[in-house]
């Protein structure tokens, strides 16, 4: 299995508080992704990174920010959590088999976030 | 924007049956298509990856096909087993390095 860990695995927080989720990889892959998974919507991309300090928005980026200061770590921050951000968050890494294009994705175990 | 659809949303079959899961996508300009398996409360596990230039990939009892021009992929599972029960998701990789996922097919194999 690809070496991807997420922390915390479960978190309950209150509306308006900041929350940071961490994704750590041991594979030295350039691409890292944050998704949220909700019933009826499948997985939706929040942000992704294609290198240290290189990030871009996905389709549901509002209310989220990311940072990547090291290859192995990709942080997702909810600046002021809202109930609509209650979800399961998955981190993924992309192997690069064909140059500048992320190819196969490998997923972490997920973080279940509840915002009360 | 790429839209990925999976039909059916849920499927229940007796053990031993062969079955087909469907995935369709609206934009045929893809780099690849990937099938995943997700067990309840778990992350996603990659099953098969088909590059845009390929027509199919096989792994054990699984066979995935890709018809890029019509925007369709199928996942064929032979001789289904109760351990195959899970949700199966397909995802396409577009230009721009973004993956788009379907909402999945929940498969139950009845012993």
CSV table of C-alpha atoms in Angstrom, one decimal:
chain,number,residue,atom,x,y,z
A,1,UNK,CA,0.0,0.0,0.0
A,2,UNK,CA,1.1,3.5,-0.7
A,3,UNK,CA,2.4,5.3,2.4
A,4,UNK,CA,-0.3,7.9,3.1
A,5,UNK,CA,-1.5,8.8,6.5
A,6,UNK,CA,-4.1,11.4,7.5
A,7,UNK,CA,-4.5,13.0,10.9
A,8,UNK,CA,-6.7,13.3,12.8
A,9,UNK,CA,-8.9,10.4,11.7
A,10,UNK,CA,-11.9,11.8,13.5
A,11,UNK,CA,-12.7,15.3,14.7
A,12,UNK,CA,-15.7,17.1,16.1
A,13,UNK,CA,-15.6,20.9,16.2
A,14,UNK,CA,-17.9,23.8,16.6
A,15,UNK,CA,-19.0,26.3,14.0
A,16,UNK,CA,-16.6,29.2,13.6
A,17,UNK,CA,-13.5,27.4,14.8
A,18,UNK,CA,-10.4,26.8,12.6
A,19,UNK,CA,-9.5,23.3,11.7
A,20,UNK,CA,-6.4,21.9,10.0
A,21,UNK,CA,-6.2,18.4,8.5
A,22,UNK,CA,-2.8,16.9,7.7
A,23,UNK,CA,-1.8,14.5,5.0
A,24,UNK,CA,1.6,12.8,5.1
A,25,UNK,CA,3.2,10.7,2.4
A,26,UNK,CA,6.3,8.6,2.3
A,27,UNK,CA,6.3,8.1,-1.5
A,28,UNK,CA,7.9,11.3,-2.6
A,29,UNK,CA,5.2,11.9,-5.2
A,30,UNK,CA,4.8,15.4,-6.6
A,31,UNK,CA,1.0,15.4,-6.8
A,32,UNK,CA,-1.2,15.5,-3.7
A,33,UNK,CA,-5.0,16.1,-3.5
A,34,UNK,CA,-7.7,16.8,-1.0
A,35,UNK,CA,-11.2,15.6,-1.7
A,36,UNK,CA,-14.4,15.6,0.3
A,37,UNK,CA,-16.9,12.8,0.0
A,38,UNK,CA,-20.6,13.4,0.6
A,39,UNK,CA,-23.7,11.2,0.0
A,40,UNK,CA,-25.1,11.8,-3.4
A,41,UNK,CA,-22.1,13.8,-4.6
A,42,UNK,CA,-19.3,11.3,-4.7
A,43,UNK,CA,-15.7,12.6,-4.3
A,44,UNK,CA,-15.2,16.3,-5.2
A,45,UNK,CA,-11.8,17.9,-5.5
A,46,UNK,CA,-11.1,20.7,-3.0
A,47,UNK,CA,-7.5,21.6,-3.8
A,48,UNK,CA,-4.4,19.9,-5.2
A,49,UNK,CA,-0.7,20.5,-5.3
A,50,UNK,CA,1.8,19.8,-8.0
A,51,UNK,CA,4.9,20.6,-6.0
A,52,UNK,CA,6.2,22.4,-2.9
A,53,UNK,CA,4.4,25.7,-2.6
A,54,UNK,CA,2.5,25.0,-5.9
A,55,UNK,CA,-1.2,24.5,-5.4
A,56,UNK,CA,-4.4,25.0,-7.3
A,57,UNK,CA,-8.1,25.1,-6.7
A,58,UNK,CA,-10.6,22.3,-7.4
A,59,UNK,CA,-14.3,22.5,-7.9
A,60,UNK,CA,-15.3,23.0,-4.2
A,61,UNK,CA,-12.5,25.2,-2.9
A,62,UNK,CA,-14.5,28.0,-1.2
A,63,UNK,CA,-13.9,28.0,2.5
A,64,UNK,CA,-10.7,26.0,2.3
A,65,UNK,CA,-7.1,26.8,2.0
A,66,UNK,CA,-4.0,24.5,1.6
A,67,UNK,CA,-0.3,24.7,2.2
A,68,UNK,CA,2.6,22.5,1.1
A,69,UNK,CA,5.9,23.5,2.6
A,70,UNK,CA,7.5,20.0,2.2
A,71,UNK,CA,7.0,17.3,-0.4
A,72,UNK,CA,5.7,14.9,2.2
A,73,UNK,CA,3.0,17.1,3.9
A,74,UNK,CA,-0.2,18.7,2.5
A,75,UNK,CA,-2.3,20.6,4.9
A,76,UNK,CA,-6.0,21.5,4.5
A,77,UNK,CA,-7.4,24.4,6.6
A,78,UNK,CA,-10.9,25.4,7.2
A,79,UNK,CA,-10.5,28.9,8.4
A,80,UNK,CA,-13.9,29.1,10.1
A,81,UNK,CA,-15.7,25.8,10.0
A,82,UNK,CA,-19.4,25.6,9.0
A,83,UNK,CA,-21.9,22.8,9.3
A,84,UNK,CA,-21.8,22.4,5.5
A,85,UNK,CA,-18.2,21.3,5.8
A,86,UNK,CA,-19.2,18.2,7.8
A,87,UNK,CA,-17.9,15.5,5.5
A,88,UNK,CA,-15.3,12.8,5.1
A,89,UNK,CA,-12.1,14.2,3.8
A,90,UNK,CA,-9.7,12.1,1.7
A,91,UNK,CA,-6.1,12.9,0.8
A,92,UNK,CA,-4.6,11.3,-2.3
A,93,UNK,CA,-1.2,11.2,-4.0
A,94,UNK,CA,-0.6,10.9,-7.7
A,95,UNK,CA,2.1,8.8,-9.2
A,96,UNK,CA,3.8,10.3,-12.2
A,97,UNK,CA,4.2,7.7,-14.8
A,98,UNK,CA,4.1,9.9,-17.9
A,99,UNK,CA,6.0,13.1,-17.2
A,100,UNK,CA,4.1,16.1,-16.1
A,101,UNK,CA,0.7,14.3,-15.7
A,102,UNK,CA,-0.5,12.8,-12.5
A,103,UNK,CA,-1.4,9.2,-13.2
A,104,UNK,CA,-2.6,6.6,-10.8
A,105,UNK,CA,-4.0,7.9,-7.5
A,106,UNK,CA,-3.6,6.3,-4.1
A,107,UNK,CA,-5.8,7.3,-1.2
A,108,UNK,CA,-5.4,7.8,2.5
A,109,UNK,CA,-7.8,6.3,5.0
A,110,UNK,CA,-9.9,9.5,5.4
A,111,UNK,CA,-10.8,12.0,8.1
A,112,UNK,CA,-14.3,12.2,9.4
A,113,UNK,CA,-15.1,15.8,10.3
A,114,UNK,CA,-18.2,16.9,12.1
A,115,UNK,CA,-19.0,20.6,12.6
A,116,UNK,CA,-21.7,21.2,15.2
B,1,UNK,CA,-17.0,20.6,-16.8
B,2,UNK,CA,-16.6,16.9,-16.9
B,3,UNK,CA,-19.6,14.9,-15.6
B,4,UNK,CA,-19.2,11.2,-14.6
B,5,UNK,CA,-22.2,9.0,-14.2
B,6,UNK,CA,-22.4,5.5,-12.8
B,7,UNK,CA,-25.4,3.2,-13.4
B,8,UNK,CA,-26.8,1.4,-11.5
B,9,UNK,CA,-26.4,3.2,-8.2
B,10,UNK,CA,-26.9,-0.1,-6.4
B,11,UNK,CA,-26.8,-3.8,-7.5
B,12,UNK,CA,-27.5,-7.0,-5.7
B,13,UNK,CA,-26.6,-10.4,-7.2
B,14,UNK,CA,-26.3,-14.0,-6.1
B,15,UNK,CA,-22.8,-15.4,-5.6
B,16,UNK,CA,-21.2,-16.8,-8.7
B,17,UNK,CA,-22.9,-14.4,-11.2
B,18,UNK,CA,-21.0,-12.4,-13.7
B,19,UNK,CA,-21.8,-8.7,-13.6
B,20,UNK,CA,-21.1,-5.4,-15.4
B,21,UNK,CA,-20.9,-2.0,-13.9
B,22,UNK,CA,-21.2,1.1,-16.1
B,23,UNK,CA,-19.4,4.4,-16.1
B,24,UNK,CA,-20.1,7.2,-18.6
B,25,UNK,CA,-18.4,10.6,-19.0
B,26,UNK,CA,-19.3,13.7,-21.0
B,27,UNK,CA,-15.9,15.0,-22.1
B,28,UNK,CA,-13.9,12.4,-24.1
B,29,UNK,CA,-10.6,14.4,-23.8
B,30,UNK,CA,-9.2,12.3,-21.0
B,31,UNK,CA,-5.8,10.9,-20.1
B,32,UNK,CA,-7.0,7.8,-18.4
B,33,UNK,CA,-9.8,6.2,-16.5
B,34,UNK,CA,-9.4,4.4,-13.2
B,35,UNK,CA,-11.7,2.0,-11.3
B,36,UNK,CA,-11.6,2.0,-7.5
B,37,UNK,CA,-13.2,-0.1,-4.8
B,38,UNK,CA,-14.3,1.4,-1.5
B,39,UNK,CA,-15.3,-0.6,1.5
B,40,UNK,CA,-17.5,1.0,4.2
B,41,UNK,CA,-15.6,3.5,6.3
B,42,UNK,CA,-12.5,3.0,4.3
B,43,UNK,CA,-10.5,4.8,1.7
B,44,UNK,CA,-10.4,4.0,-2.0
B,45,UNK,CA,-8.3,1.1,-3.4
B,46,UNK,CA,-7.2,1.3,-7.1
B,47,UNK,CA,-8.4,-1.7,-9.1
B,48,UNK,CA,-7.6,-1.0,-12.7
B,49,UNK,CA,-6.2,1.9,-14.7
B,50,UNK,CA,-6.8,2.3,-18.4
B,51,UNK,CA,-4.8,4.8,-20.4
B,52,UNK,CA,-6.7,6.8,-23.1
B,53,UNK,CA,-4.9,4.8,-25.8
B,54,UNK,CA,-6.0,1.4,-24.4
B,55,UNK,CA,-9.2,-0.5,-24.9
B,56,UNK,CA,-9.1,-2.7,-21.8
B,57,UNK,CA,-7.2,-3.9,-18.8
B,58,UNK,CA,-7.5,-7.1,-16.9
B,59,UNK,CA,-6.7,-8.1,-13.3
B,60,UNK,CA,-7.8,-11.5,-12.1
B,61,UNK,CA,-11.6,-11.7,-12.3
B,62,UNK,CA,-11.8,-8.0,-13.2
B,63,UNK,CA,-11.9,-6.7,-16.7
B,64,UNK,CA,-12.3,-3.0,-17.5
B,65,UNK,CA,-13.0,-1.6,-21.0
B,66,UNK,CA,-12.8,1.9,-22.3
B,67,UNK,CA,-14.6,3.4,-25.3
B,68,UNK,CA,-13.3,7.0,-25.2
B,69,UNK,CA,-15.2,8.2,-28.3
B,70,UNK,CA,-18.5,7.3,-26.8
B,71,UNK,CA,-17.6,8.3,-23.3
B,72,UNK,CA,-18.1,4.9,-21.7
B,73,UNK,CA,-16.3,2.4,-19.6
B,74,UNK,CA,-17.5,-0.9,-18.1
B,75,UNK,CA,-16.1,-3.0,-15.2
B,76,UNK,CA,-16.8,-6.7,-15.7
B,77,UNK,CA,-16.6,-8.9,-12.6
B,78,UNK,CA,-16.6,-12.6,-13.2
B,79,UNK,CA,-17.8,-15.3,-10.8
B,80,UNK,CA,-18.8,-12.8,-8.1
B,81,UNK,CA,-18.0,-13.6,-4.5
B,82,UNK,CA,-19.4,-12.1,-1.2
B,83,UNK,CA,-16.0,-10.5,-0.7
B,84,UNK,CA,-16.6,-8.4,-3.8
B,85,UNK,CA,-19.3,-6.5,-1.9
B,86,UNK,CA,-18.3,-2.8,-1.8
B,87,UNK,CA,-18.8,0.4,-3.6
B,88,UNK,CA,-17.1,0.7,-7.0
B,89,UNK,CA,-16.2,4.1,-8.3
B,90,UNK,CA,-14.8,5.3,-11.6
B,91,UNK,CA,-12.7,8.4,-12.1
B,92,UNK,CA,-11.4,10.1,-15.2
B,93,UNK,CA,-8.3,12.2,-15.4
B,94,UNK,CA,-8.8,15.4,-17.5
B,95,UNK,CA,-6.3,17.8,-19.0
B,96,UNK,CA,-5.5,20.2,-16.1
B,97,UNK,CA,-4.6,17.2,-13.8
B,98,UNK,CA,-8.0,17.0,-12.2
B,99,UNK,CA,-9.7,13.8,-11.5
B,100,UNK,CA,-13.5,13.6,-11.7
B,101,UNK,CA,-15.4,10.8,-9.9
B,102,UNK,CA,-18.7,9.2,-10.4
B,103,UNK,CA,-21.0,8.6,-7.4
B,104,UNK,CA,-20.4,4.9,-7.4
B,105,UNK,CA,-22.2,1.6,-7.7
B,106,UNK,CA,-22.9,-0.2,-4.4
B,107,UNK,CA,-22.6,-3.9,-5.0
B,108,UNK,CA,-23.9,-6.6,-2.7
B,109,UNK,CA,-23.1,-10.3,-3.5
B,110,UNK,CA,-25.5,-12.6,-1.7
B,111,UNK,CA,-24.0,-15.9,-0.5
